[in-house]
Amino acid sequence: MSERVDVVQNFEAVEVSQLLTEVKDLKAEGYRFAQACATVVDDKIEIIYSFDKAHQLKNLRITVAQGEEVESITGDYWPAFIYENEMHDLFGVQFNHSALDYQGNFFKVAEPTPWNPKK
Amino acid sequence: MAKRTVIPFGPQHPVLPEPVHLDLVVEDETVVEAIPSIGFIHRGLEKLVEKRDYSQMVYVIERICGICSFGHGWGAAAAVEGAMGVKIPERAEYLRTILHELSRLHSHLLWLGLLADAFGFESLFNHCWRVRETVLDILEKTTGGRVIFSICKVGGLNKDIDNETLKEIVETLEGIKEEIKELTDVFIEDDSVKNRMVGVGVLSKEDAEELCAVGPVARGSGVVQDMRLTNNHGVYGELDFEPVIETAGDCYARCKVRIGEVFQSIELIAKAVAKIPEGPVSVPVKGNVEGEYMLRLEQPRGEAFYYAKGANSKFLQRMRVRTPTNMNIPALVKTLQGCDLADVPILILTIDPCISCTER
Amino acid sequence: MKTFRIAKVLFKSLFKKPATLMYPVVQREWQERTRGSIDLYSEACILCGICARRCPADAIEVDRKAGTWTIHRMQCIQCGECVAACPKKCLGMNNQYTEPQAEKVVDTYEIEQKKDETKGPANAELTCNKEECVFCGLCAKVCPADALKVDRKEKIWEVDKEACAKCGACVDKCPKKCLSMGEAKAEAEAAPKAEEKPAAEGEEKLNCNLDECIYCGLCAKNCPCDALTVDRKEKVWEVDEEACVKCGACLEKCPKECLAIS
C-alpha cells in the first residue's frame, strides 16, 4: 500500500547568491527537480524552483532585478536547461555557466524577451 | 572509425503530427547524440492572464491540449480555488475524478493506436481508435464536447451528471473492457510487436530519477511516482488507488504501464460511481484572487504543475502550467543515445510527447 | 511463439457493420448536451453587453446605439460562459454546429430597444433611494458586471456608471424595492437620512415561528449578510442581531412563510 501525502504549500525565499548552495543541499537529500518558472512582480522577476521528494514539494523563491545574472543549476540538475532557456527567451533572465545554452534560440519568438516588462 | 552524420528529424516527421525537431548525430546506424529543439509554435497562452480574468482563464488553459484538456481545466480551476481558499462540494470532486479518468482512458487508447501506427501495424491502430470512440461518445453525452469539455469552472462544475447516466457509463465501460483486452493482448503477447519494443530504449531507475522523468516513463522504470497519491485534488484516497509500476524500463514496460492504467481507470470510475454522494456540484465564487497556490495533477502523460498567483485583482498575476512532456524530454534525449536509427520513432512515441502542451 | 494475435479481432470485424458512418450521406446524431452554437432569443435581450465582456474569445460584439448583437461564429469556442452570464437568460446553446465554410460566418441580430416605462429611457441611470435602502448588499452580489459597491458600516451605495450594464438584475432582486432606473427623486439622492435609520430599525426584529419551521436553510442561503444560522439536524434557527439588516430577502424565499419582521 503506497503512502498518501498531504502536499503543503511551501515557499522559501532564498538569496540569489545562496541559490546554488541550497540546490546542492537538496540534491544531496535526494530531491528531484520538478519545475522552474518566472513571474514579473513590480518590474522585478521572481523565479520559483520546485523540488519534489516522495511527493512532497519544496519551492525556492529568488527575486532577480533587471539585468541581474543568475547562476545556472544545470550543473546539479541537467533537465533544468529547458526552464532556464525558456526564462532566458521569454523574460530575458541571464543564466551563467549553463550546461546546455541555446543562446536565445530555444523558442522561435517574433521579438526578443516578449514577457519582460522592460522589453 | 565510423563516419558521423547529422540527420535532422522533424519538425514535420513520421511519428507525430506535432513539431518537435531533433538533430540526430549518427554513427553508421547508431544514434550517438540527440539535440532537441522545440518552440516552433509557442503560443504564449500564459500571458493571456493579463487580459482574461480567472474564470475565463480556465477555458483558455483547457485549450492548451486536445487530449488532456480536462486535466488542464481542472488544474487551472483548482489552483485558483486553492489561492482563494474555496472548498468545492464533494460531488464535484467525485465528478472531476471520474471525468479525469475518462480522459486518461481515451488518451491511453489514442496513444496505443499511435504506437501501433509507429511500428506500422495499421489494423491495430484503427481498432484502438474505434474503441476510443466509445469513450469520446460518453464524454460528449455528459459534457457536450468530444475533446474540449468546458465543464470545469472555478468553484466546481457547470453541469451535473445524474446518477442514471453514471451507471450507464460504468456499464458501457464494462462492455468495451473485453474489446480493449483483445487489443492489449496483441501489444503484450504478439511477437512482431514485442520484437520492436522489448529491450529497446532502456531507461534505468537511476537514470529516471537523475533525469527527473515523470508519469508512465518514470513508472515504467520502477520509480513510484504518481500525483494521484497526493491528497490535494480528487478523491483518489477513497478509491484505494495504487500506481501501476513496471521495472524493466524499456519501451515494452512503458507500454505495459499504460495498458495497466487503462484497466485501472475503468476500475476507478466504477468505484467512484459506487461511492458518489448527492449534493450540489458548484459553489458561487466572487471576488479577487489574493495569494498564490501550487497544484500538481497526474495527467495521462505524467505530473503537471499549475501555479496561480494573484495580486488582489480579478486578473491573475501569473498562471503557470508545466506540462509533463517538458520534463520527459531530457529522458528522451538520454534514451536516444545508443539506439538504432530505426527505433527513434518508437522511442519518441513511448514518452507520449505532446508538443502542443509543451508550447503553451 | 505467438504471432498474428490480432486474427481474432480481424475475423470478428469481418462480420460486423462498419464502425464508421457514410458521412455526409448519413448525418451524425448529436447529443442533447453537445455544445454546437449559440442561440439568441432576441425578444428578451436588453443589449447589456455582459456576454461580450465575459467571452474569452472576443467573439461577441454588442452595439447599443445601433441596436445590434453580433457573433463571430468561427471565433466562438462554445464554452458557454455567455449563456451562464446572461442576466436575462436570452442566450442558449444548441447542438448544431456552424457549417464549415470558406468565409468566416458573422451573424448580426437587430434588437428592438424597448421603451419600458418601469426601466425608464434607454439612457437611464441606476439610482438608489437611500431613504429606503438598508445597505444589505444584495444588489452588489447579484450584479453580473460587478458595478456596485455597498458598505453597510459606512452607509455607502455606489454605482460604477462605466461598468453598469443597466440589466436590471439588481432592481429585480432588491428586497426593499429602492432601486430604479432613472427614477430616483433628486432630494432622495441628496440627503441620505442615515441618522434616523438606526432608531427606527432598533425596534424591528426578525422572528421565526419555530413550530412551522422545517429548518430547510433557504433563508440562510439567501441572506445577503450571512446573519442566519440554520442546522437541520440539531433543529437550530438563529439570527445574529448585529448582522441582520432586516432587508426581508429571507421572507421572500421561505417556503413555509414562517418568518416575519416585527
mmCIF file with all atom_site columns, N, CA, C and O in Angstrom, chain C residues 177-215:
data_model
loop_
_atom_site.group_PDB
_atom_site.id
_atom_site.type_symbol
_atom_site.label_atom_id
_atom_site.label_alt_id
_atom_site.label_comp_id
_atom_site.label_asym_id
_atom_site.label_entity_id
_atom_site.label_seq_id
_atom_site.pdbx_PDB_ins_code
_atom_site.Cartn_x
_atom_site.Cartn_y
_atom_site.Cartn_z
_atom_site.occupancy
_atom_site.B_iso_or_equiv
_atom_site.pdbx_formal_charge
_atom_site.auth_seq_id
_atom_site.auth_comp_id
_atom_site.auth_asym_id
_atom_site.auth_atom_id
_atom_site.pdbx_PDB_model_num
ATOM 1   N N  . LYS C 1 177 ? -37.035 47.247 -2.697  1.00 0.00 ? 177 LYS C N  1
ATOM 2   C CA . LYS C 1 177 ? -37.512 47.914 -3.912  1.00 0.00 ? 177 LYS C CA 1
ATOM 3   C C  . LYS C 1 177 ? -37.075 49.386 -3.965  1.00 0.00 ? 177 LYS C C  1
ATOM 4   O O  . LYS C 1 177 ? -37.854 50.269 -4.312  1.00 0.00 ? 177 LYS C O  1
ATOM 5   N N  . CYS C 1 178 ? -35.864 49.656 -3.546  1.00 0.00 ? 178 CYS C N  1
ATOM 6   C CA . CYS C 1 178 ? -35.409 51.042 -3.526  1.00 0.00 ? 178 CYS C CA 1
ATOM 7   C C  . CYS C 1 178 ? -34.546 51.378 -4.741  1.00 0.00 ? 178 CYS C C  1
ATOM 8   O O  . CYS C 1 178 ? -34.114 52.500 -4.914  1.00 0.00 ? 178 CYS C O  1
ATOM 9   N N  . LEU C 1 179 ? -34.300 50.392 -5.597  1.00 0.00 ? 179 LEU C N  1
ATOM 10  C CA . LEU C 1 179 ? -33.501 50.665 -6.785  1.00 0.00 ? 179 LEU C CA 1
ATOM 11  C C  . LEU C 1 179 ? -34.411 50.944 -7.975  1.00 0.00 ? 179 LEU C C  1
ATOM 12  O O  . LEU C 1 179 ? -35.491 50.385 -8.089  1.00 0.00 ? 179 LEU C O  1
ATOM 13  N N  . SER C 1 180 ? -33.965 51.841 -8.819  1.00 0.00 ? 180 SER C N  1
ATOM 14  C CA . SER C 1 180 ? -34.747 52.109 -10.016 1.00 0.00 ? 180 SER C CA 1
ATOM 15  C C  . SER C 1 180 ? -33.844 52.616 -11.118 1.00 0.00 ? 180 SER C C  1
ATOM 16  O O  . SER C 1 180 ? -32.713 53.042 -10.876 1.00 0.00 ? 180 SER C O  1
ATOM 17  N N  . MET C 1 181 ? -34.369 52.581 -12.327 1.00 0.00 ? 181 MET C N  1
ATOM 18  C CA . MET C 1 181 ? -33.618 53.074 -13.476 1.00 0.00 ? 181 MET C CA 1
ATOM 19  C C  . MET C 1 181 ? -34.081 54.493 -13.788 1.00 0.00 ? 181 MET C C  1
ATOM 20  O O  . MET C 1 181 ? -35.149 54.692 -14.346 1.00 0.00 ? 181 MET C O  1
ATOM 21  N N  . GLY C 1 182 ? -33.291 55.459 -13.395 1.00 0.00 ? 182 GLY C N  1
ATOM 22  C CA . GLY C 1 182 ? -33.546 56.853 -13.733 1.00 0.00 ? 182 GLY C CA 1
ATOM 23  C C  . GLY C 1 182 ? -34.786 57.454 -13.118 1.00 0.00 ? 182 GLY C C  1
ATOM 24  O O  . GLY C 1 182 ? -35.353 58.395 -13.648 1.00 0.00 ? 182 GLY C O  1
ATOM 25  N N  . GLU C 1 183 ? -35.272 56.916 -12.016 1.00 0.00 ? 183 GLU C N  1
ATOM 26  C CA . GLU C 1 183 ? -36.499 57.424 -11.440 1.00 0.00 ? 183 GLU C CA 1
ATOM 27  C C  . GLU C 1 183 ? -36.298 58.114 -10.096 1.00 0.00 ? 183 GLU C C  1
ATOM 28  O O  . GLU C 1 183 ? -37.203 58.752 -9.580  1.00 0.00 ? 183 GLU C O  1
ATOM 29  N N  . ALA C 1 184 ? -35.124 57.963 -9.537  1.00 0.00 ? 184 ALA C N  1
ATOM 30  C CA . ALA C 1 184 ? -34.917 58.463 -8.173  1.00 0.00 ? 184 ALA C CA 1
ATOM 31  C C  . ALA C 1 184 ? -35.139 59.967 -8.105  1.00 0.00 ? 184 ALA C C  1
ATOM 32  O O  . ALA C 1 184 ? -34.785 60.715 -9.002  1.00 0.00 ? 184 ALA C O  1
ATOM 33  N N  . LYS C 1 185 ? -35.765 60.378 -7.026  1.00 0.00 ? 185 LYS C N  1
ATOM 34  C CA . LYS C 1 185 ? -36.012 61.802 -6.860  1.00 0.00 ? 185 LYS C CA 1
ATOM 35  C C  . LYS C 1 185 ? -34.727 62.461 -6.385  1.00 0.00 ? 185 LYS C C  1
ATOM 36  O O  . LYS C 1 185 ? -33.922 61.869 -5.686  1.00 0.00 ? 185 LYS C O  1
ATOM 37  N N  . ALA C 1 186 ? -34.617 63.729 -6.811  1.00 0.00 ? 186 ALA C N  1
ATOM 38  C CA . ALA C 1 186 ? -33.377 64.448 -6.528  1.00 0.00 ? 186 ALA C CA 1
ATOM 39  C C  . ALA C 1 186 ? -33.102 64.556 -5.035  1.00 0.00 ? 186 ALA C C  1
ATOM 40  O O  . ALA C 1 186 ? -31.979 64.377 -4.587  1.00 0.00 ? 186 ALA C O  1
ATOM 41  N N  . GLU C 1 187 ? -34.133 64.809 -4.266  1.00 0.00 ? 187 GLU C N  1
ATOM 42  C CA . GLU C 1 187 ? -33.893 65.022 -2.831  1.00 0.00 ? 187 GLU C CA 1
ATOM 43  C C  . GLU C 1 187 ? -33.446 63.741 -2.134  1.00 0.00 ? 187 GLU C C  1
ATOM 44  O O  . GLU C 1 187 ? -32.659 63.781 -1.199  1.00 0.00 ? 187 GLU C O  1
ATOM 45  N N  . ALA C 1 188 ? -33.937 62.635 -2.639  1.00 0.00 ? 188 ALA C N  1
ATOM 46  C CA . ALA C 1 188 ? -33.560 61.364 -2.019  1.00 0.00 ? 188 ALA C CA 1
ATOM 47  C C  . ALA C 1 188 ? -32.073 61.101 -2.186  1.00 0.00 ? 188 ALA C C  1
ATOM 48  O O  . ALA C 1 188 ? -31.414 60.593 -1.288  1.00 0.00 ? 188 ALA C O  1
ATOM 49  N N  . GLU C 1 189 ? -31.563 61.486 -3.354  1.00 0.00 ? 189 GLU C N  1
ATOM 50  C CA . GLU C 1 189 ? -30.146 61.252 -3.583  1.00 0.00 ? 189 GLU C CA 1
ATOM 51  C C  . GLU C 1 189 ? -29.284 62.220 -2.781  1.00 0.00 ? 189 GLU C C  1
ATOM 52  O O  . GLU C 1 189 ? -28.201 61.872 -2.336  1.00 0.00 ? 189 GLU C O  1
ATOM 53  N N  . ALA C 1 190 ? -29.804 63.425 -2.618  1.00 0.00 ? 190 ALA C N  1
ATOM 54  C CA . ALA C 1 190 ? -29.008 64.450 -1.950  1.00 0.00 ? 190 ALA C CA 1
ATOM 55  C C  . ALA C 1 190 ? -28.875 64.193 -0.451  1.00 0.00 ? 190 ALA C C  1
ATOM 56  O O  . ALA C 1 190 ? -27.822 64.422 0.123   1.00 0.00 ? 190 ALA C O  1
ATOM 57  N N  . ALA C 1 191 ? -29.946 63.743 0.160   1.00 0.00 ? 191 ALA C N  1
ATOM 58  C CA . ALA C 1 191 ? -29.886 63.628 1.623   1.00 0.00 ? 191 ALA C CA 1
ATOM 59  C C  . ALA C 1 191 ? -30.194 62.217 2.102   1.00 0.00 ? 191 ALA C C  1
ATOM 60  O O  . ALA C 1 191 ? -31.335 61.870 2.349   1.00 0.00 ? 191 ALA C O  1
ATOM 61  N N  . PRO C 1 192 ? -29.195 61.390 2.196   1.00 0.00 ? 192 PRO C N  1
ATOM 62  C CA . PRO C 1 192 ? -29.439 60.093 2.796   1.00 0.00 ? 192 PRO C CA 1
ATOM 63  C C  . PRO C 1 192 ? -29.621 60.239 4.312   1.00 0.00 ? 192 PRO C C  1
ATOM 64  O O  . PRO C 1 192 ? -28.743 60.743 5.001   1.00 0.00 ? 192 PRO C O  1
ATOM 65  N N  . LYS C 1 193 ? -30.799 59.863 4.784   1.00 0.00 ? 193 LYS C N  1
ATOM 66  C CA . LYS C 1 193 ? -31.087 60.118 6.200   1.00 0.00 ? 193 LYS C CA 1
ATOM 67  C C  . LYS C 1 193 ? -30.564 58.963 7.047   1.00 0.00 ? 193 LYS C C  1
ATOM 68  O O  . LYS C 1 193 ? -31.315 58.188 7.618   1.00 0.00 ? 193 LYS C O  1
ATOM 69  N N  . ALA C 1 194 ? -29.251 58.921 7.085   1.00 0.00 ? 194 ALA C N  1
ATOM 70  C CA . ALA C 1 194 ? -28.616 57.807 7.762   1.00 0.00 ? 194 ALA C CA 1
ATOM 71  C C  . ALA C 1 194 ? -28.855 57.828 9.271   1.00 0.00 ? 194 ALA C C  1
ATOM 72  O O  . ALA C 1 194 ? -28.940 56.800 9.916   1.00 0.00 ? 194 ALA C O  1
ATOM 73  N N  . GLU C 1 195 ? -28.973 59.040 9.803   1.00 0.00 ? 195 GLU C N  1
ATOM 74  C CA . GLU C 1 195 ? -29.053 59.146 11.277  1.00 0.00 ? 195 GLU C CA 1
ATOM 75  C C  . GLU C 1 195 ? -30.380 58.619 11.815  1.00 0.00 ? 195 GLU C C  1
ATOM 76  O O  . GLU C 1 195 ? -30.455 58.052 12.888  1.00 0.00 ? 195 GLU C O  1
ATOM 77  N N  . GLU C 1 196 ? -31.425 58.878 11.040  1.00 0.00 ? 196 GLU C N  1
ATOM 78  C CA . GLU C 1 196 ? -32.743 58.477 11.539  1.00 0.00 ? 196 GLU C CA 1
ATOM 79  C C  . GLU C 1 196 ? -32.912 56.966 11.583  1.00 0.00 ? 196 GLU C C  1
ATOM 80  O O  . GLU C 1 196 ? -33.640 56.452 12.402  1.00 0.00 ? 196 GLU C O  1
ATOM 81  N N  . LYS C 1 197 ? -32.223 56.311 10.654  1.00 0.00 ? 197 LYS C N  1
ATOM 82  C CA . LYS C 1 197 ? -32.491 54.890 10.431  1.00 0.00 ? 197 LYS C CA 1
ATOM 83  C C  . LYS C 1 197 ? -32.336 54.006 11.668  1.00 0.00 ? 197 LYS C C  1
ATOM 84  O O  . LYS C 1 197 ? -33.275 53.305 12.033  1.00 0.00 ? 197 LYS C O  1
ATOM 85  N N  . PRO C 1 198 ? -31.179 54.044 12.350  1.00 0.00 ? 198 PRO C N  1
ATOM 86  C CA . PRO C 1 198 ? -30.970 53.069 13.401  1.00 0.00 ? 198 PRO C CA 1
ATOM 87  C C  . PRO C 1 198 ? -32.088 53.094 14.457  1.00 0.00 ? 198 PRO C C  1
ATOM 88  O O  . PRO C 1 198 ? -32.513 52.044 14.909  1.00 0.00 ? 198 PRO C O  1
ATOM 89  N N  . ALA C 1 199 ? -32.583 54.280 14.783  1.00 0.00 ? 199 ALA C N  1
ATOM 90  C CA . ALA C 1 199 ? -33.625 54.396 15.795  1.00 0.00 ? 199 ALA C CA 1
ATOM 91  C C  . ALA C 1 199 ? -34.882 53.636 15.371  1.00 0.00 ? 199 ALA C C  1
ATOM 92  O O  . ALA C 1 199 ? -35.450 52.861 16.143  1.00 0.00 ? 199 ALA C O  1
ATOM 93  N N  . ALA C 1 200 ? -35.254 53.868 14.110  1.00 0.00 ? 200 ALA C N  1
ATOM 94  C CA . ALA C 1 200 ? -36.459 53.207 13.620  1.00 0.00 ? 200 ALA C CA 1
ATOM 95  C C  . ALA C 1 200 ? -36.253 51.698 13.541  1.00 0.00 ? 200 ALA C C  1
ATOM 96  O O  . ALA C 1 200 ? -37.144 50.923 13.851  1.00 0.00 ? 200 ALA C O  1
ATOM 97  N N  . GLU C 1 201 ? -35.039 51.316 13.126  1.00 0.00 ? 201 GLU C N  1
ATOM 98  C CA . GLU C 1 201 ? -34.766 49.906 12.932  1.00 0.00 ? 201 GLU C CA 1
ATOM 99  C C  . GLU C 1 201 ? -34.665 49.147 14.247  1.00 0.00 ? 201 GLU C C  1
ATOM 100 O O  . GLU C 1 201 ? -34.934 47.967 14.313  1.00 0.00 ? 201 GLU C O  1
ATOM 101 N N  . GLY C 1 202 ? -34.254 49.885 15.277  1.00 0.00 ? 202 GLY C N  1
ATOM 102 C CA . GLY C 1 202 ? -33.979 49.262 16.560  1.00 0.00 ? 202 GLY C CA 1
ATOM 103 C C  . GLY C 1 202 ? -35.120 48.407 17.084  1.00 0.00 ? 202 GLY C C  1
ATOM 104 O O  . GLY C 1 202 ? -34.886 47.365 17.697  1.00 0.00 ? 202 GLY C O  1
ATOM 105 N N  . GLU C 1 203 ? -36.335 48.820 16.785  1.00 0.00 ? 203 GLU C N  1
ATOM 106 C CA . GLU C 1 203 ? -37.461 48.058 17.324  1.00 0.00 ? 203 GLU C CA 1
ATOM 107 C C  . GLU C 1 203 ? -37.786 46.821 16.488  1.00 0.00 ? 203 GLU C C  1
ATOM 108 O O  . GLU C 1 203 ? -38.388 45.884 16.976  1.00 0.00 ? 203 GLU C O  1
ATOM 109 N N  . GLU C 1 204 ? -37.382 46.902 15.206  1.00 0.00 ? 204 GLU C N  1
ATOM 110 C CA . GLU C 1 204 ? -37.703 45.776 14.336  1.00 0.00 ? 204 GLU C CA 1
ATOM 111 C C  . GLU C 1 204 ? -36.834 44.574 14.652  1.00 0.00 ? 204 GLU C C  1
ATOM 112 O O  . GLU C 1 204 ? -35.678 44.704 15.042  1.00 0.00 ? 204 GLU C O  1
ATOM 113 N N  . LYS C 1 205 ? -37.433 43.401 14.450  1.00 0.00 ? 205 LYS C N  1
ATOM 114 C CA . LYS C 1 205 ? -36.667 42.189 14.719  1.00 0.00 ? 205 LYS C CA 1
ATOM 115 C C  . LYS C 1 205 ? -37.149 41.070 13.818  1.00 0.00 ? 205 LYS C C  1
ATOM 116 O O  . LYS C 1 205 ? -38.347 40.956 13.549  1.00 0.00 ? 205 LYS C O  1
ATOM 117 N N  . LEU C 1 206 ? -36.229 40.274 13.356  1.00 0.00 ? 206 LEU C N  1
ATOM 118 C CA . LEU C 1 206 ? -36.613 39.141 12.520  1.00 0.00 ? 206 LEU C CA 1
ATOM 119 C C  . LEU C 1 206 ? -36.965 37.966 13.416  1.00 0.00 ? 206 LEU C C  1
ATOM 120 O O  . LEU C 1 206 ? -36.186 37.573 14.290  1.00 0.00 ? 206 LEU C O  1
ATOM 121 N N  . ASN C 1 207 ? -38.150 37.425 13.190  1.00 0.00 ? 207 ASN C N  1
ATOM 122 C CA . ASN C 1 207 ? -38.588 36.308 14.016  1.00 0.00 ? 207 ASN C CA 1
ATOM 123 C C  . ASN C 1 207 ? -38.952 35.114 13.149  1.00 0.00 ? 207 ASN C C  1
ATOM 124 O O  . ASN C 1 207 ? -39.393 35.264 12.022  1.00 0.00 ? 207 ASN C O  1
ATOM 125 N N  . CYS C 1 208 ? -38.825 33.958 13.754  1.00 0.00 ? 208 CYS C N  1
ATOM 126 C CA . CYS C 1 208 ? -39.213 32.742 13.043  1.00 0.00 ? 208 CYS C CA 1
ATOM 127 C C  . CYS C 1 208 ? -40.190 31.971 13.905  1.00 0.00 ? 208 CYS C C  1
ATOM 128 O O  . CYS C 1 208 ? -39.952 31.770 15.103  1.00 0.00 ? 208 CYS C O  1
ATOM 129 N N  . ASN C 1 209 ? -41.287 31.574 13.299  1.00 0.00 ? 209 ASN C N  1
ATOM 130 C CA . ASN C 1 209 ? -42.248 30.742 14.002  1.00 0.00 ? 209 ASN C CA 1
ATOM 131 C C  . ASN C 1 209 ? -41.716 29.311 13.980  1.00 0.00 ? 209 ASN C C  1
ATOM 132 O O  . ASN C 1 209 ? -41.857 28.589 13.003  1.00 0.00 ? 209 ASN C O  1
ATOM 133 N N  . LEU C 1 210 ? -41.100 28.897 15.075  1.00 0.00 ? 210 LEU C N  1
ATOM 134 C CA . LEU C 1 210 ? -40.371 27.637 15.082  1.00 0.00 ? 210 LEU C CA 1
ATOM 135 C C  . LEU C 1 210 ? -41.275 26.413 14.987  1.00 0.00 ? 210 LEU C C  1
ATOM 136 O O  . LEU C 1 210 ? -40.818 25.318 14.667  1.00 0.00 ? 210 LEU C O  1
ATOM 137 N N  . ASP C 1 211 ? -42.563 26.608 15.259  1.00 0.00 ? 211 ASP C N  1
ATOM 138 C CA . ASP C 1 211 ? -43.485 25.470 15.129  1.00 0.00 ? 211 ASP C CA 1
ATOM 139 C C  . ASP C 1 211 ? -43.679 25.081 13.666  1.00 0.00 ? 211 ASP C C  1
ATOM 140 O O  . ASP C 1 211 ? -43.853 23.912 13.331  1.00 0.00 ? 211 ASP C O  1
ATOM 141 N N  . GLU C 1 212 ? -43.635 26.132 12.818  1.00 0.00 ? 212 GLU C N  1
ATOM 142 C CA . GLU C 1 212 ? -43.840 25.897 11.388  1.00 0.00 ? 212 GLU C CA 1
ATOM 143 C C  . GLU C 1 212 ? -42.547 25.504 10.685  1.00 0.00 ? 212 GLU C C  1
ATOM 144 O O  . GLU C 1 212 ? -42.560 24.788 9.695   1.00 0.00 ? 212 GLU C O  1
ATOM 145 N N  . CYS C 1 213 ? -41.448 26.005 11.228  1.00 0.00 ? 213 CYS C N  1
ATOM 146 C CA . CYS C 1 213 ? -40.148 25.924 10.517  1.00 0.00 ? 213 CYS C CA 1
ATOM 147 C C  . CYS C 1 213 ? -39.713 24.474 10.268  1.00 0.00 ? 213 CYS C C  1
ATOM 148 O O  . CYS C 1 213 ? -39.832 23.617 11.139  1.00 0.00 ? 213 CYS C O  1
ATOM 149 N N  . ILE C 1 214 ? -39.240 24.241 9.046   1.00 0.00 ? 214 ILE C N  1
ATOM 150 C CA . ILE C 1 214 ? -38.756 22.899 8.714   1.00 0.00 ? 214 ILE C CA 1
ATOM 151 C C  . ILE C 1 214 ? -37.219 22.888 8.606   1.00 0.00 ? 214 ILE C C  1
ATOM 152 O O  . ILE C 1 214 ? -36.624 21.915 8.164   1.00 0.00 ? 214 ILE C O  1
ATOM 153 N N  . TYR C 1 215 ? -36.602 23.995 9.000   1.00 0.00 ? 215 TYR C N  1
ATOM 154 C CA . TYR C 1 215 ? -35.140 24.120 9.016   1.00 0.00 ? 215 TYR C CA 1
ATOM 155 C C  . TYR C 1 215 ? -34.518 23.783 7.668   1.00 0.00 ? 215 TYR C C  1
ATOM 156 O O  . TYR C 1 215 ? -33.544 23.046 7.577   1.00 0.00 ? 215 TYR C O  1
#
